[in-house]
N, C-alpha and C. Protein backbone atom coordinates (compact mmCIF):
# COMPACT_ATOMS: atom_id res chain seq x y z
N UNK A 1 -52.87 -22.88 68.66
CA UNK A 1 -51.42 -22.96 68.64
C UNK A 1 -50.79 -21.73 67.99
N UNK A 2 -51.51 -21.08 67.11
CA UNK A 2 -50.90 -20.02 66.32
C UNK A 2 -50.37 -18.86 67.15
N UNK A 3 -51.03 -18.54 68.27
CA UNK A 3 -50.60 -17.44 69.14
C UNK A 3 -50.22 -16.20 68.35
N UNK A 4 -51.12 -15.83 67.43
CA UNK A 4 -50.89 -14.63 66.64
C UNK A 4 -50.13 -14.88 65.35
N UNK A 5 -49.69 -16.09 65.11
CA UNK A 5 -48.99 -16.42 63.87
C UNK A 5 -49.99 -17.00 62.88
N UNK A 6 -49.95 -16.55 61.64
CA UNK A 6 -50.88 -17.13 60.66
C UNK A 6 -50.55 -18.60 60.44
N UNK A 7 -51.51 -19.48 60.72
CA UNK A 7 -51.28 -20.91 60.56
C UNK A 7 -52.61 -21.62 60.39
N UNK A 8 -52.55 -22.83 59.87
CA UNK A 8 -53.76 -23.64 59.72
C UNK A 8 -53.37 -25.11 59.72
N UNK A 9 -54.31 -25.93 60.16
CA UNK A 9 -54.12 -27.37 60.11
C UNK A 9 -54.41 -27.85 58.71
N UNK A 10 -53.70 -28.90 58.31
CA UNK A 10 -53.92 -29.47 56.99
C UNK A 10 -53.71 -30.97 57.06
N UNK A 11 -54.45 -31.69 56.29
CA UNK A 11 -54.26 -33.13 56.17
C UNK A 11 -53.39 -33.48 54.99
N UNK A 12 -52.84 -32.48 54.31
CA UNK A 12 -52.03 -32.69 53.11
C UNK A 12 -50.58 -32.32 53.40
N UNK A 13 -49.69 -33.32 53.48
CA UNK A 13 -48.28 -33.01 53.77
C UNK A 13 -47.52 -32.47 52.57
N UNK A 14 -48.19 -32.30 51.45
CA UNK A 14 -47.50 -31.80 50.27
C UNK A 14 -47.14 -32.94 49.33
N UNK A 15 -46.25 -32.68 48.43
CA UNK A 15 -45.88 -33.67 47.42
C UNK A 15 -44.41 -34.04 47.55
N UNK A 16 -44.08 -35.17 47.03
CA UNK A 16 -42.74 -35.71 46.88
C UNK A 16 -41.94 -35.71 48.19
N UNK A 17 -40.99 -34.81 48.37
CA UNK A 17 -40.09 -34.86 49.53
C UNK A 17 -40.86 -34.66 50.84
N UNK A 18 -41.76 -33.68 50.89
CA UNK A 18 -42.51 -33.42 52.12
C UNK A 18 -43.38 -34.62 52.48
N UNK A 19 -44.11 -35.14 51.51
CA UNK A 19 -44.98 -36.29 51.72
C UNK A 19 -44.15 -37.49 52.16
N UNK A 20 -43.05 -37.75 51.48
CA UNK A 20 -42.19 -38.88 51.82
C UNK A 20 -41.64 -38.74 53.25
N UNK A 21 -41.16 -37.56 53.59
CA UNK A 21 -40.58 -37.31 54.91
C UNK A 21 -41.59 -37.56 56.02
N UNK A 22 -42.80 -37.02 55.85
CA UNK A 22 -43.83 -37.19 56.87
C UNK A 22 -44.28 -38.65 56.97
N UNK A 23 -44.56 -39.28 55.85
CA UNK A 23 -45.01 -40.68 55.88
C UNK A 23 -43.91 -41.60 56.41
N UNK A 24 -42.66 -41.33 56.06
CA UNK A 24 -41.54 -42.13 56.56
C UNK A 24 -41.43 -41.99 58.09
N UNK A 25 -41.56 -40.76 58.59
CA UNK A 25 -41.44 -40.57 60.04
C UNK A 25 -42.62 -41.21 60.77
N UNK A 26 -43.82 -41.14 60.20
CA UNK A 26 -44.98 -41.81 60.81
C UNK A 26 -44.76 -43.31 60.87
N UNK A 27 -44.24 -43.88 59.79
CA UNK A 27 -43.99 -45.32 59.75
C UNK A 27 -42.92 -45.72 60.77
N UNK A 28 -41.86 -44.94 60.88
CA UNK A 28 -40.80 -45.22 61.87
C UNK A 28 -41.37 -45.19 63.28
N UNK A 29 -42.20 -44.19 63.58
CA UNK A 29 -42.82 -44.09 64.91
C UNK A 29 -43.73 -45.29 65.16
N UNK A 30 -44.54 -45.64 64.15
CA UNK A 30 -45.45 -46.78 64.30
C UNK A 30 -44.66 -48.06 64.59
N UNK A 31 -43.60 -48.28 63.84
CA UNK A 31 -42.79 -49.49 64.04
C UNK A 31 -42.11 -49.48 65.42
N UNK A 32 -41.56 -48.36 65.80
CA UNK A 32 -40.91 -48.26 67.11
C UNK A 32 -41.93 -48.51 68.21
N UNK A 33 -43.07 -47.84 68.13
CA UNK A 33 -44.09 -47.96 69.18
C UNK A 33 -44.62 -49.37 69.30
N UNK A 34 -44.65 -50.10 68.18
CA UNK A 34 -45.15 -51.47 68.20
C UNK A 34 -44.15 -52.44 68.83
N UNK A 35 -42.87 -52.09 68.80
CA UNK A 35 -41.84 -53.02 69.27
C UNK A 35 -41.00 -52.48 70.41
N UNK A 36 -41.36 -51.33 70.95
CA UNK A 36 -40.55 -50.69 71.99
C UNK A 36 -40.49 -51.55 73.25
N UNK A 37 -39.32 -51.63 73.85
CA UNK A 37 -39.21 -52.36 75.12
C UNK A 37 -39.88 -51.56 76.24
N UNK A 38 -40.18 -52.20 77.34
CA UNK A 38 -40.75 -51.47 78.47
C UNK A 38 -39.67 -50.62 79.12
N UNK A 39 -40.07 -49.63 79.90
CA UNK A 39 -39.10 -48.75 80.54
C UNK A 39 -38.32 -49.46 81.64
N UNK A 40 -38.75 -50.68 81.99
CA UNK A 40 -37.98 -51.44 82.98
C UNK A 40 -36.73 -52.06 82.36
N UNK A 41 -36.65 -52.02 81.03
CA UNK A 41 -35.47 -52.52 80.32
C UNK A 41 -34.31 -51.58 80.65
N UNK A 42 -33.26 -52.10 81.26
CA UNK A 42 -32.15 -51.25 81.72
C UNK A 42 -31.40 -50.57 80.58
N UNK A 43 -31.55 -51.07 79.35
CA UNK A 43 -30.83 -50.45 78.24
C UNK A 43 -31.57 -49.24 77.69
N UNK A 44 -32.77 -48.96 78.19
CA UNK A 44 -33.58 -47.85 77.71
C UNK A 44 -33.53 -46.69 78.67
N UNK A 45 -33.22 -45.52 78.17
CA UNK A 45 -33.23 -44.31 78.99
C UNK A 45 -34.62 -43.70 78.91
N UNK A 46 -35.48 -44.00 79.87
CA UNK A 46 -36.87 -43.55 79.86
C UNK A 46 -37.00 -42.04 79.97
N UNK A 47 -35.94 -41.36 80.39
CA UNK A 47 -36.02 -39.91 80.53
C UNK A 47 -35.99 -39.20 79.19
N UNK A 48 -35.52 -39.86 78.14
CA UNK A 48 -35.39 -39.19 76.85
C UNK A 48 -36.63 -39.30 76.00
N UNK A 49 -37.53 -40.21 76.34
CA UNK A 49 -38.74 -40.41 75.56
C UNK A 49 -39.91 -40.51 76.52
N UNK A 50 -41.00 -39.84 76.24
CA UNK A 50 -42.17 -39.89 77.12
C UNK A 50 -42.74 -41.29 77.22
N UNK A 51 -43.00 -41.76 78.42
CA UNK A 51 -43.57 -43.08 78.61
C UNK A 51 -45.09 -43.00 78.59
N UNK A 52 -45.73 -43.98 77.98
CA UNK A 52 -47.19 -44.01 77.99
C UNK A 52 -47.68 -44.90 79.12
N UNK A 53 -48.98 -45.17 79.18
CA UNK A 53 -49.58 -45.87 80.32
C UNK A 53 -49.11 -47.32 80.44
N UNK A 54 -48.54 -47.88 79.40
CA UNK A 54 -48.06 -49.25 79.47
C UNK A 54 -46.57 -49.31 79.78
N UNK A 55 -46.00 -48.20 80.19
CA UNK A 55 -44.57 -48.09 80.47
C UNK A 55 -43.71 -48.42 79.26
N UNK A 56 -44.24 -48.16 78.11
CA UNK A 56 -43.46 -48.27 76.88
C UNK A 56 -43.25 -46.85 76.36
N UNK A 57 -42.05 -46.55 75.90
CA UNK A 57 -41.84 -45.22 75.33
C UNK A 57 -42.69 -45.04 74.08
N UNK A 58 -43.10 -43.83 73.82
CA UNK A 58 -43.94 -43.54 72.66
C UNK A 58 -43.31 -42.42 71.86
N UNK A 59 -43.08 -42.67 70.58
CA UNK A 59 -42.58 -41.64 69.69
C UNK A 59 -43.74 -41.04 68.92
N UNK A 60 -43.65 -39.75 68.62
CA UNK A 60 -44.66 -39.04 67.85
C UNK A 60 -43.97 -38.36 66.67
N UNK A 61 -44.76 -38.01 65.68
CA UNK A 61 -44.22 -37.33 64.51
C UNK A 61 -45.10 -36.15 64.17
N UNK A 62 -44.48 -35.09 63.72
CA UNK A 62 -45.20 -33.91 63.25
C UNK A 62 -44.43 -33.36 62.06
N UNK A 63 -45.16 -32.78 61.14
CA UNK A 63 -44.52 -32.14 59.98
C UNK A 63 -45.11 -30.75 59.87
N UNK A 64 -44.26 -29.76 59.78
CA UNK A 64 -44.70 -28.37 59.71
C UNK A 64 -44.07 -27.72 58.48
N UNK A 65 -44.92 -27.23 57.59
CA UNK A 65 -44.43 -26.42 56.48
C UNK A 65 -44.20 -25.01 57.00
N UNK A 66 -43.10 -24.42 56.66
CA UNK A 66 -42.82 -23.04 57.06
C UNK A 66 -42.52 -22.22 55.80
N UNK A 67 -42.85 -20.94 55.84
CA UNK A 67 -42.60 -20.10 54.66
C UNK A 67 -41.12 -19.74 54.53
N UNK A 68 -40.78 -19.20 53.39
CA UNK A 68 -39.43 -18.69 53.17
C UNK A 68 -39.16 -17.55 54.16
N UNK A 69 -37.90 -17.34 54.52
CA UNK A 69 -37.56 -16.25 55.43
C UNK A 69 -37.92 -14.88 54.86
N UNK A 70 -38.01 -14.78 53.54
CA UNK A 70 -38.40 -13.51 52.94
C UNK A 70 -39.87 -13.20 53.24
N UNK A 71 -40.67 -14.23 53.51
CA UNK A 71 -42.09 -14.06 53.80
C UNK A 71 -42.31 -13.90 55.30
N UNK A 72 -41.65 -14.73 56.07
CA UNK A 72 -41.75 -14.70 57.53
C UNK A 72 -40.33 -14.86 58.07
N UNK A 73 -39.82 -13.84 58.72
CA UNK A 73 -38.43 -13.80 59.15
C UNK A 73 -38.04 -14.89 60.14
N UNK A 74 -36.75 -15.07 60.30
CA UNK A 74 -36.19 -16.10 61.17
C UNK A 74 -36.72 -15.99 62.59
N UNK A 75 -36.68 -14.80 63.17
CA UNK A 75 -37.12 -14.62 64.55
C UNK A 75 -38.59 -14.97 64.73
N UNK A 76 -39.42 -14.57 63.77
CA UNK A 76 -40.85 -14.90 63.83
C UNK A 76 -41.07 -16.40 63.74
N UNK A 77 -40.34 -17.06 62.85
CA UNK A 77 -40.48 -18.51 62.72
C UNK A 77 -39.96 -19.23 63.96
N UNK A 78 -38.87 -18.73 64.51
CA UNK A 78 -38.32 -19.32 65.73
C UNK A 78 -39.32 -19.20 66.88
N UNK A 79 -39.92 -18.04 67.02
CA UNK A 79 -40.93 -17.83 68.05
C UNK A 79 -42.11 -18.79 67.87
N UNK A 80 -42.55 -18.98 66.63
CA UNK A 80 -43.64 -19.89 66.34
C UNK A 80 -43.26 -21.33 66.71
N UNK A 81 -42.08 -21.77 66.31
CA UNK A 81 -41.66 -23.15 66.58
C UNK A 81 -41.51 -23.40 68.08
N UNK A 82 -40.94 -22.45 68.80
CA UNK A 82 -40.82 -22.60 70.25
C UNK A 82 -42.20 -22.71 70.89
N UNK A 83 -43.14 -21.85 70.47
CA UNK A 83 -44.50 -21.92 70.98
C UNK A 83 -45.16 -23.24 70.64
N UNK A 84 -44.94 -23.73 69.43
CA UNK A 84 -45.49 -25.01 69.02
C UNK A 84 -44.94 -26.14 69.87
N UNK A 85 -43.64 -26.14 70.10
CA UNK A 85 -43.02 -27.18 70.92
C UNK A 85 -43.52 -27.11 72.37
N UNK A 86 -43.71 -25.91 72.90
CA UNK A 86 -44.28 -25.77 74.25
C UNK A 86 -45.68 -26.37 74.30
N UNK A 87 -46.49 -26.07 73.29
CA UNK A 87 -47.86 -26.59 73.24
C UNK A 87 -47.87 -28.12 73.14
N UNK A 88 -47.02 -28.66 72.31
CA UNK A 88 -46.93 -30.12 72.17
C UNK A 88 -46.49 -30.73 73.49
N UNK A 89 -45.51 -30.13 74.12
CA UNK A 89 -45.02 -30.61 75.40
C UNK A 89 -46.13 -30.63 76.44
N UNK A 90 -46.92 -29.57 76.49
CA UNK A 90 -48.02 -29.51 77.46
C UNK A 90 -49.08 -30.56 77.15
N UNK A 91 -49.39 -30.75 75.87
CA UNK A 91 -50.41 -31.73 75.50
C UNK A 91 -49.96 -33.16 75.79
N UNK A 92 -48.67 -33.40 75.75
CA UNK A 92 -48.15 -34.73 76.06
C UNK A 92 -47.93 -34.92 77.54
N UNK A 93 -48.18 -33.86 78.33
CA UNK A 93 -48.06 -33.97 79.78
C UNK A 93 -46.66 -33.80 80.30
N UNK A 94 -45.76 -33.32 79.47
CA UNK A 94 -44.38 -33.11 79.89
C UNK A 94 -44.24 -31.68 80.42
N UNK A 95 -43.10 -31.39 81.01
CA UNK A 95 -42.81 -30.03 81.45
C UNK A 95 -42.56 -29.15 80.25
N UNK A 96 -42.72 -27.86 80.42
CA UNK A 96 -42.44 -26.90 79.37
C UNK A 96 -40.99 -27.03 78.94
N UNK A 97 -40.74 -26.81 77.67
CA UNK A 97 -39.39 -26.94 77.13
C UNK A 97 -38.49 -25.88 77.73
N UNK A 98 -37.31 -26.30 78.20
CA UNK A 98 -36.34 -25.35 78.75
C UNK A 98 -35.70 -24.55 77.64
N UNK A 99 -35.56 -23.26 77.90
CA UNK A 99 -34.89 -22.39 76.92
C UNK A 99 -33.78 -21.66 77.61
């Protein structure tokens, strides 16, 4: 995923706010995925969320630590995030993100 950007996978979301944010988002996704209506439910816009094999929408969560702009500039970080989102989109079987 790095595509020339220094990066590494980690199982440690950090402490306090970072840890809380990631764990909270994982829990929200887990709860939503467990209770999500099927895409045949007319109140659900299936185009906004990727549908899985059971025709239930599936939410995912990711947490990315990024350095200060003084360490890695805005344009470099933007390029990394766009590449990351493209990679995630491809892995989930969706079309490449429109830019």
